[in-house]
DNA sequence: TATGAAAGACTAACTAA
DNA sequence: TTAGTTAGTCTTTCATA
């Protein structure tokens, strides 16, 4: 991972559809180099996936979930990935064990997700935060 | 937003490089239809951006930051988006005001970010959670 | 919804470090 | 031996009917 890699990632994070030729001219190298490096970064797992970030609804939120001590958290998270309007399911350290990042149509939909989580026997408690604003960082 | 849109988004979320022709054949429509819909979804803002998700380091974490009451949070978040290894900066409701989603080389790098946040006069407190596992949801 | 033109990505052969 | 370049070819996208 050198500086050229970081510049490529920076451009792709902002627009993953930027043509290789365009990236190449921005960072002063050839199309082939960019292509080879993107391929390498993908193989190495530095690039996890090419994706789209969406906003299907009006509300983004984090639902923090505490599960009971004797429960295999992965069992819960596997279920939650199947729920609609859930973008990410994170297992985290700290007070709570699972964080759902959701993109919901409205507050009612968020509430339904919270209810659904609370209805699981394994879930002790939930805490919800609305994401009021999201800014993209510089990452690499 | 009908079912076809949802199917397209579902495919793009998993691999945003899937050719329109390939998407079309998967969902039983024409290339032109897929292209027009992706274009529309992008214009409407349902697709926020085409991007890459990366794992440049070994550690992903959330750093929750409380700022003082009399501070304009946006001033802080604008700075934080410039910090390296920061993927997202969220302004959130709840106990804390800002959440940084970071992708750091190692625990030391996470610690440096925490220190950097704590050094800001406007910051009251921080709380960090490691993201132990990330799963992609079904979202739309 | 087709079709052809234009843009972009890929192959493979080559060069340089 | 590895990274970078480039010309030619194939694929995808896009505009038009």
Coordinates of C-alpha atoms (C1' of nucleotides) in Angstrom, one line a residue:
Chain A
X1 CA 0.0 0.0 0.0
X2 CA 1.8 3.0 -1.2
X3 CA 0.7 6.5 -2.0
X4 CA -0.5 5.7 -5.4
X5 CA -2.8 3.0 -4.0
X6 CA -4.2 5.5 -1.5
X7 CA -4.9 8.0 -4.2
X8 CA -6.7 5.4 -6.3
X9 CA -8.8 4.4 -3.3
X10 CA -9.6 7.9 -2.5
X11 CA -11.0 8.5 -6.0
X12 CA -12.9 5.2 -6.0
X13 CA -14.5 5.9 -2.6
X14 CA -15.9 9.1 -4.0
X15 CA -17.0 7.6 -7.3
X16 CA -16.4 4.0 -8.1
X17 CA -17.4 4.5 -11.7
X18 CA -14.5 6.8 -12.5
X19 CA -12.9 5.3 -15.6
X20 CA -9.3 3.9 -15.2
X21 CA -8.1 6.4 -17.9
X22 CA -9.5 9.3 -15.9
X23 CA -8.0 8.0 -12.6
X24 CA -4.7 7.5 -14.4
X25 CA -4.6 11.1 -15.7
X26 CA -5.5 12.5 -12.3
X27 CA -2.7 10.7 -10.5
X28 CA -0.2 10.8 -13.4
X29 CA 0.1 7.2 -14.4
X30 CA -1.2 4.8 -17.1
X31 CA -4.6 3.1 -17.4
X32 CA -2.9 -0.3 -17.1
X33 CA -1.2 0.6 -13.8
X34 CA -4.5 1.7 -12.3
X35 CA -6.3 -1.4 -13.5
X36 CA -3.5 -3.7 -12.2
X37 CA -3.5 -2.0 -8.8
X38 CA -7.3 -2.1 -8.4
X39 CA -7.2 -5.8 -9.3
X40 CA -4.4 -6.4 -6.7
X41 CA -6.2 -4.3 -4.0
X42 CA -9.4 -6.4 -4.6
X43 CA -7.5 -9.7 -4.3
X44 CA -5.7 -8.5 -1.2
X45 CA -9.1 -7.6 0.3
X46 CA -8.3 -4.0 0.8
X47 CA -11.2 -3.3 -1.6
X48 CA -14.0 -5.4 0.0
X49 CA -16.6 -4.7 -2.7
X50 CA -17.8 -2.3 -5.3
X51 CA -21.2 -1.1 -4.0
X52 CA -23.8 1.6 -4.0
X53 CA -24.8 3.5 -1.0
X54 CA -28.5 4.1 -0.9
X55 CA -31.0 6.2 0.8
X56 CA -34.3 4.5 0.1
X57 CA -36.1 6.3 2.9
X58 CA -35.9 9.4 4.9
X59 CA -34.4 8.1 8.1
X60 CA -31.1 6.6 8.8
X61 CA -30.6 5.2 12.3
X62 CA -28.4 3.0 14.5
X63 CA -30.2 0.5 16.7
X64 CA -27.9 -0.7 19.5
X65 CA -28.9 -4.1 20.8
X66 CA -27.9 -5.9 24.0
X67 CA -28.2 -9.7 23.9
X68 CA -28.3 -12.0 26.9
X69 CA -25.0 -13.4 28.0
X70 CA -25.6 -17.1 27.2
X71 CA -26.6 -16.4 23.6
X72 CA -24.5 -16.9 20.4
X73 CA -24.6 -13.5 19.0
X74 CA -24.0 -14.7 15.4
X75 CA -27.3 -16.5 15.5
X76 CA -29.1 -13.2 16.1
X77 CA -27.1 -11.2 13.6
X78 CA -27.6 -13.8 10.9
X79 CA -31.4 -13.3 11.3
X80 CA -31.1 -9.5 11.3
X81 CA -29.2 -9.4 8.0
X82 CA -32.4 -10.7 6.4
X83 CA -34.5 -7.9 7.7
X84 CA -35.5 -5.3 5.2
X85 CA -34.2 -1.7 5.5
X86 CA -31.1 -3.0 7.3
X87 CA -27.8 -1.8 5.7
X88 CA -25.3 -3.3 8.1
X89 CA -25.2 -5.6 11.1
X90 CA -22.2 -5.1 13.3
X91 CA -21.0 -7.1 16.2
X92 CA -19.3 -4.7 18.5
X93 CA -17.5 -4.5 21.8
X94 CA -18.8 -2.4 24.7
X95 CA -22.1 -2.1 26.5
X96 CA -24.2 -3.3 23.6
X97 CA -23.3 -6.3 21.5
X98 CA -24.9 -5.6 18.1
X99 CA -25.5 -2.4 16.1
X100 CA -27.9 -2.3 13.2
X101 CA -27.4 0.5 10.7
X102 CA -30.8 1.0 9.1
X103 CA -32.1 3.1 6.2
X104 CA -35.9 3.3 6.8
X105 CA -38.8 4.8 5.0
X106 CA -40.0 6.7 8.1
X107 CA -40.0 6.7 11.9
X108 CA -42.7 4.1 11.9
X109 CA -40.5 1.7 10.0
X110 CA -37.7 2.3 12.4
X111 CA -40.0 1.6 15.2
X112 CA -41.1 -1.6 13.6
X113 CA -37.5 -2.7 13.5
X114 CA -36.9 -1.8 17.1
X115 CA -40.0 -3.8 18.1
X116 CA -38.9 -6.7 16.0
X117 CA -35.5 -6.7 17.8
X118 CA -37.2 -6.5 21.2
X119 CA -39.5 -9.3 20.4
X120 CA -36.5 -11.7 20.2
X121 CA -36.1 -13.7 23.4
X122 CA -32.4 -13.3 23.2
X123 CA -32.5 -9.5 23.2
X124 CA -32.3 -7.8 26.6
X125 CA -32.5 -4.1 25.5
X126 CA -32.2 -1.7 22.6
X127 CA -31.1 1.9 22.3
X128 CA -31.7 3.9 19.1
X129 CA -30.0 6.9 17.7
X130 CA -31.1 8.7 14.6
X131 CA -28.3 9.6 12.1
X132 CA -29.0 13.2 11.5
X133 CA -26.2 13.8 9.0
X134 CA -23.6 11.7 7.3
X135 CA -20.3 12.9 5.9
X136 CA -17.8 10.8 3.9
X137 CA -14.3 10.7 5.4
X138 CA -10.9 10.5 3.7
X139 CA -10.2 7.1 5.0
X140 CA -7.0 5.6 3.6
Chain B
X1 CA -39.8 2.5 -6.2
X2 CA -41.3 -0.7 -7.3
X3 CA -40.1 -4.3 -7.0
X4 CA -37.8 -4.1 -10.0
X5 CA -36.0 -1.1 -8.5
X6 CA -35.5 -3.0 -5.3
X7 CA -34.1 -6.0 -7.2
X8 CA -31.7 -3.7 -9.1
X9 CA -30.5 -2.1 -5.9
X10 CA -30.1 -5.4 -4.2
X11 CA -27.8 -6.6 -7.0
X12 CA -25.8 -3.3 -7.1
X13 CA -25.3 -3.3 -3.4
X14 CA -23.6 -6.7 -3.7
X15 CA -21.6 -5.8 -6.8
X16 CA -21.9 -2.4 -8.3
X17 CA -19.9 -3.5 -11.3
X18 CA -22.5 -6.0 -12.5
X19 CA -23.2 -5.0 -16.2
X20 CA -26.6 -3.8 -17.0
X21 CA -27.1 -6.7 -19.4
X22 CA -26.3 -9.2 -16.6
X23 CA -28.7 -7.4 -14.2
X24 CA -31.4 -7.4 -16.9
X25 CA -31.2 -11.1 -17.5
X26 CA -31.2 -11.8 -13.8
X27 CA -34.4 -9.9 -13.2
X28 CA -36.0 -10.6 -16.6
X29 CA -36.0 -7.2 -18.4
X30 CA -33.9 -5.3 -20.9
X31 CA -30.6 -3.6 -20.6
X32 CA -32.2 -0.3 -21.5
X33 CA -34.7 -0.6 -18.7
X34 CA -32.1 -1.3 -16.1
X35 CA -29.9 1.6 -17.3
X36 CA -32.8 4.1 -17.3
X37 CA -33.9 3.0 -13.8
X38 CA -30.4 3.2 -12.4
X39 CA -30.1 6.7 -13.9
X40 CA -33.5 7.7 -12.4
X41 CA -32.6 6.2 -9.0
X42 CA -29.3 8.2 -9.0
X43 CA -31.1 11.4 -9.9
X44 CA -33.7 10.9 -7.2
X45 CA -30.9 10.4 -4.7
X46 CA -32.0 6.8 -3.8
X47 CA -28.5 5.8 -5.0
X48 CA -26.3 8.3 -3.2
X49 CA -23.1 7.1 -4.8
X50 CA -21.2 4.3 -6.4
X51 CA -18.3 3.5 -4.0
X52 CA -15.9 0.9 -2.8
X53 CA -15.9 -0.4 0.7
X54 CA -12.4 -0.9 2.0
X55 CA -10.5 -2.5 4.7
X56 CA -7.2 -0.8 4.7
X57 CA -6.3 -1.9 8.2
X58 CA -7.2 -4.7 10.6
X59 CA -9.4 -2.7 12.9
X60 CA -12.8 -1.2 12.4
X61 CA -14.3 0.8 15.2
X62 CA -16.9 3.4 16.2
X63 CA -15.7 6.3 18.2
X64 CA -18.6 8.1 19.9
X65 CA -17.9 11.7 20.7
X66 CA -19.8 14.0 23.1
X67 CA -19.3 17.7 22.4
X68 CA -20.0 20.7 24.7
X69 CA -23.5 22.2 24.5
X70 CA -22.6 25.6 23.1
X71 CA -20.6 24.2 20.2
X72 CA -21.7 24.0 16.5
X73 CA -21.2 20.3 15.9
X74 CA -20.8 20.8 12.2
X75 CA -17.6 22.7 12.8
X76 CA -16.2 19.6 14.5
X77 CA -17.4 17.1 12.0
X78 CA -16.0 19.1 9.1
X79 CA -12.6 18.8 10.6
X80 CA -13.0 15.1 11.4
X81 CA -13.8 14.2 7.8
X82 CA -10.3 15.3 6.9
X83 CA -8.7 12.8 9.3
X84 CA -7.1 9.8 7.8
X85 CA -8.6 6.4 8.4
X86 CA -12.1 7.9 9.0
X87 CA -14.8 6.3 6.8
X88 CA -17.8 8.2 8.0
X89 CA -18.7 11.0 10.3
X90 CA -22.2 10.9 11.6
X91 CA -24.1 13.4 13.6
X92 CA -26.5 11.5 15.8
X93 CA -29.2 12.0 18.3
X94 CA -28.8 10.5 21.8
X95 CA -26.2 10.7 24.5
X96 CA -23.3 11.3 22.2
X97 CA -23.4 13.7 19.3
X98 CA -21.0 12.4 16.8
X99 CA -20.0 8.9 15.7
X100 CA -16.8 8.3 13.8
X101 CA -16.7 5.0 11.8
X102 CA -13.0 4.3 11.3
X103 CA -10.9 1.7 9.5
X104 CA -7.5 1.8 11.1
X105 CA -4.2 0.0 10.6
X106 CA -4.0 -1.2 14.2
X107 CA -5.1 -0.4 17.8
X108 CA -2.5 2.2 18.0
X109 CA -4.0 4.1 15.1
X110 CA -7.4 3.9 16.7
X111 CA -5.9 5.2 19.9
X112 CA -4.3 8.1 18.0
X113 CA -7.7 9.1 16.6
X114 CA -9.3 8.9 20.1
X115 CA -6.5 11.1 21.4
X116 CA -6.9 13.5 18.6
X117 CA -10.7 13.8 19.3
X118 CA -10.1 14.3 23.0
X119 CA -7.6 17.0 22.4
X120 CA -10.2 19.2 20.8
X121 CA -11.5 21.8 23.3
X122 CA -15.1 21.3 22.1
X123 CA -15.0 17.6 22.9
X124 CA -16.3 16.5 26.3
X125 CA -15.9 12.8 26.2
X126 CA -15.4 9.8 23.9
X127 CA -16.4 6.2 24.0
X128 CA -15.0 3.6 21.6
X129 CA -16.4 0.3 20.4
X130 CA -14.5 -2.1 18.2
X131 CA -16.5 -3.5 15.3
X132 CA -15.8 -7.2 15.6
X133 CA -17.8 -8.4 12.6
X134 CA -19.7 -6.7 9.8
X135 CA -22.5 -8.3 7.8
X136 CA -24.2 -6.7 4.8
X137 CA -28.0 -6.4 5.1
X138 CA -30.7 -6.7 2.6
X139 CA -31.7 -3.0 2.9
X140 CA -34.3 -2.1 0.3
Chain C
dT1 C1' -37.1 -2.4 -27.9
dA2 C1' -33.5 -2.9 -31.1
dT3 C1' -29.3 -1.2 -33.4
dG4 C1' -24.8 0.9 -34.2
dA5 C1' -21.5 4.2 -32.6
dA6 C1' -18.6 5.6 -28.8
dA7 C1' -16.4 4.8 -24.5
dG8 C1' -14.3 1.9 -21.6
dA9 C1' -12.0 -2.5 -20.1
dC10 C1' -9.2 -6.3 -21.1
dT11 C1' -5.4 -9.2 -23.4
dA12 C1' -1.0 -10.0 -24.4
dA13 C1' 3.3 -8.6 -25.9
dC14 C1' 6.8 -5.6 -24.7
dT15 C1' 10.1 -2.5 -21.7
dA16 C1' 12.4 -1.0 -17.7
dA17 C1' 13.9 -1.3 -13.1
Chain D
dT1 C1' 11.1 -11.1 -11.5
dT2 C1' 8.0 -7.6 -10.9
dA3 C1' 5.6 -3.3 -12.1
dG4 C1' 4.4 -0.4 -15.8
dT5 C1' 3.1 0.6 -20.6
dT6 C1' 0.6 0.3 -25.0
dA7 C1' -1.7 -1.3 -29.2
dG8 C1' -5.3 -4.0 -30.6
dT9 C1' -9.6 -6.4 -29.4
dC10 C1' -13.7 -7.2 -27.0
dT11 C1' -17.5 -5.6 -23.9
dT12 C1' -20.5 -2.3 -22.1
dT13 C1' -22.9 1.8 -22.4
dC14 C1' -25.4 5.2 -24.6
dA15 C1' -28.2 7.6 -28.2
dT16 C1' -31.3 7.2 -31.7
dA17 C1' -34.9 5.6 -34.2

